[in-house]
PDB file of C-alpha atoms in Angstrom:
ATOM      1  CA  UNK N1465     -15.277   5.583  -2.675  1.00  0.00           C
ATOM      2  CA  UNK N1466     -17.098   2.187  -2.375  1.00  0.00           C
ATOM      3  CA  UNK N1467     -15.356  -0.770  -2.324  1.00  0.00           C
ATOM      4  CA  UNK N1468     -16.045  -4.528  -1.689  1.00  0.00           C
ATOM      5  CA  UNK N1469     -12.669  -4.871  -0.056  1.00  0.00           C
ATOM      6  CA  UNK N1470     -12.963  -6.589   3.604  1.00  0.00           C
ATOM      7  CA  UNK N1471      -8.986  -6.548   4.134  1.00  0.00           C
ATOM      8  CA  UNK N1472      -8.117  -2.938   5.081  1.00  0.00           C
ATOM      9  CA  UNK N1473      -5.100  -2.199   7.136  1.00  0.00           C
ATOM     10  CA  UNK N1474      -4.378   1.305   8.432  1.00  0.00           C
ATOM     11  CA  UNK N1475      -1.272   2.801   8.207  1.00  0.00           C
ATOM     12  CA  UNK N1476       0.733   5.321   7.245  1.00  0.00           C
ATOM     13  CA  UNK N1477       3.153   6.166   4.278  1.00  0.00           C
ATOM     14  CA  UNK N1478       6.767   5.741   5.051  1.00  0.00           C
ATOM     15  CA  UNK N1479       8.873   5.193   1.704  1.00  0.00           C
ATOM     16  CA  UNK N1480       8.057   6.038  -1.797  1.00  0.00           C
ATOM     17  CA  UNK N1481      10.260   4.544  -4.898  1.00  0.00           C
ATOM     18  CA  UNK N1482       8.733   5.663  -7.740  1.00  0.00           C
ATOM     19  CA  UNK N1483      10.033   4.212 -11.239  1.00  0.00           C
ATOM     20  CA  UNK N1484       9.614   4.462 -15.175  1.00  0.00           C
ATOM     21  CA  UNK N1485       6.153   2.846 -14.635  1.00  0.00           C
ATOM     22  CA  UNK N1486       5.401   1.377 -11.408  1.00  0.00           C
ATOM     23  CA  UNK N1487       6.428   2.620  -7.805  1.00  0.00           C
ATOM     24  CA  UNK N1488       6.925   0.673  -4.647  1.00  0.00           C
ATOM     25  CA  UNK N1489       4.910   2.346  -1.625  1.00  0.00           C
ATOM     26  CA  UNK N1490       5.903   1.339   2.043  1.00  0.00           C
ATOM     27  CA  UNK N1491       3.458   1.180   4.398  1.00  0.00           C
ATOM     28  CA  UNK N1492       3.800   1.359   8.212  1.00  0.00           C
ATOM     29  CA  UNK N1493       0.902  -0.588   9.579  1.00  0.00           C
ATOM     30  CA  UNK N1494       2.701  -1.064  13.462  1.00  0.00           C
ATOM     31  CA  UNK N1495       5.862   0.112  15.268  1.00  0.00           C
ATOM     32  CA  UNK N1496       8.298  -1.968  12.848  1.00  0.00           C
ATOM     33  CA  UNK N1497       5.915  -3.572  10.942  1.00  0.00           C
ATOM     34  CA  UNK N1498       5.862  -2.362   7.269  1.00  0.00           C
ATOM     35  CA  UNK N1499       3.445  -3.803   4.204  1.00  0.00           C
ATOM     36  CA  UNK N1500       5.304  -3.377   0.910  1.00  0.00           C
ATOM     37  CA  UNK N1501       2.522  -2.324  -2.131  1.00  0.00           C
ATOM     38  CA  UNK N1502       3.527  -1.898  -6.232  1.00  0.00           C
ATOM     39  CA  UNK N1503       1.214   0.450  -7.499  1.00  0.00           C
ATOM     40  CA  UNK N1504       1.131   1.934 -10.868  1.00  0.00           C
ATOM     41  CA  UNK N1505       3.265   5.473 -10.770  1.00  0.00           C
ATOM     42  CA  UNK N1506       0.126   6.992 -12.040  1.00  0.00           C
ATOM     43  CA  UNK N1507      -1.978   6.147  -9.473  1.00  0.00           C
ATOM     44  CA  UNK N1508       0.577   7.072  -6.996  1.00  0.00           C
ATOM     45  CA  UNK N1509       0.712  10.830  -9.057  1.00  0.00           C
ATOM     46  CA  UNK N1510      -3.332  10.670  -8.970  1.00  0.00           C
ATOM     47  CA  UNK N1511      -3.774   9.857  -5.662  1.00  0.00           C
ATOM     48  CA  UNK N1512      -1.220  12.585  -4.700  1.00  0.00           C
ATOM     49  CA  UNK N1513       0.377  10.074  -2.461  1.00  0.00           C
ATOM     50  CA  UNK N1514       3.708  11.415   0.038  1.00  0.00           C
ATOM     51  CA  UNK N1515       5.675  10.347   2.751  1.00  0.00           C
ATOM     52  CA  UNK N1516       3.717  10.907   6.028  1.00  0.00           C
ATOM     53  CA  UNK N1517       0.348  10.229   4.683  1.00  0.00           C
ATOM     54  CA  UNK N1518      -2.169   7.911   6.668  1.00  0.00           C
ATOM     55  CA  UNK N1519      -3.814   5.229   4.251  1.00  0.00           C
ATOM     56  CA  UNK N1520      -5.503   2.024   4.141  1.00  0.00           C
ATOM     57  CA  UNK N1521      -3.952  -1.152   2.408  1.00  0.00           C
ATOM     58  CA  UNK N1522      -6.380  -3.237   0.760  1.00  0.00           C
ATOM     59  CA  UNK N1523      -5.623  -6.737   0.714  1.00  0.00           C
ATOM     60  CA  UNK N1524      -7.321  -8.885  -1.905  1.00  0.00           C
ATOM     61  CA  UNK N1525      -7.712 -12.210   0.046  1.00  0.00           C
ATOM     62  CA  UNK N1526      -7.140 -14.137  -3.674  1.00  0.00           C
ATOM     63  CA  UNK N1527      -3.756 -12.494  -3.554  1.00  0.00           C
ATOM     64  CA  UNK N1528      -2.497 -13.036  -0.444  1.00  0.00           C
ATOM     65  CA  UNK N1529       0.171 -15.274   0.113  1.00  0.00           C
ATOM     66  CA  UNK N1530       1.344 -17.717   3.456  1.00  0.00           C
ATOM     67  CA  UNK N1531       4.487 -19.279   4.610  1.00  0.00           C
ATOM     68  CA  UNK N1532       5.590 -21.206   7.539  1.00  0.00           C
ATOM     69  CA  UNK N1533       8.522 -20.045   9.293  1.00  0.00           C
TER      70      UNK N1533
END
């Protein structure tokens, strides 16, 4: 797969909630740092995505947000 994506974060799947339409995917990027990702539940079922599983995050940079503590 090509993609145009710059923002990719390695990680590893720790926590799927999948619900009626959408699923929340957890994402362990670093020891006790997590990246939380809302996918469709179909891609999640395409993808064949489960616990354990090392993927990237793609972060589009238009979508990210930042706060200041």
């Amino acid at each position: 797969m090509q993609i145009s994506a710059r923002n990719l974060i390695p990680g590893t799947v720790k926590e799927i909630t999948i619900g009626m339409v959408s699923a929340e995917v957890i994402i362990t990027i670093a020891p006790g740092v997590e990246v939380a990702s809302v996918i469709t539940k179909s891609s999640v079922e395409r993808m064949g995505l489960k616990k354990g599983d090392t993927i990237n995050a793609m972060i589009k940079a238009s979508s990210v947000m930042v706060a200041k503590d």
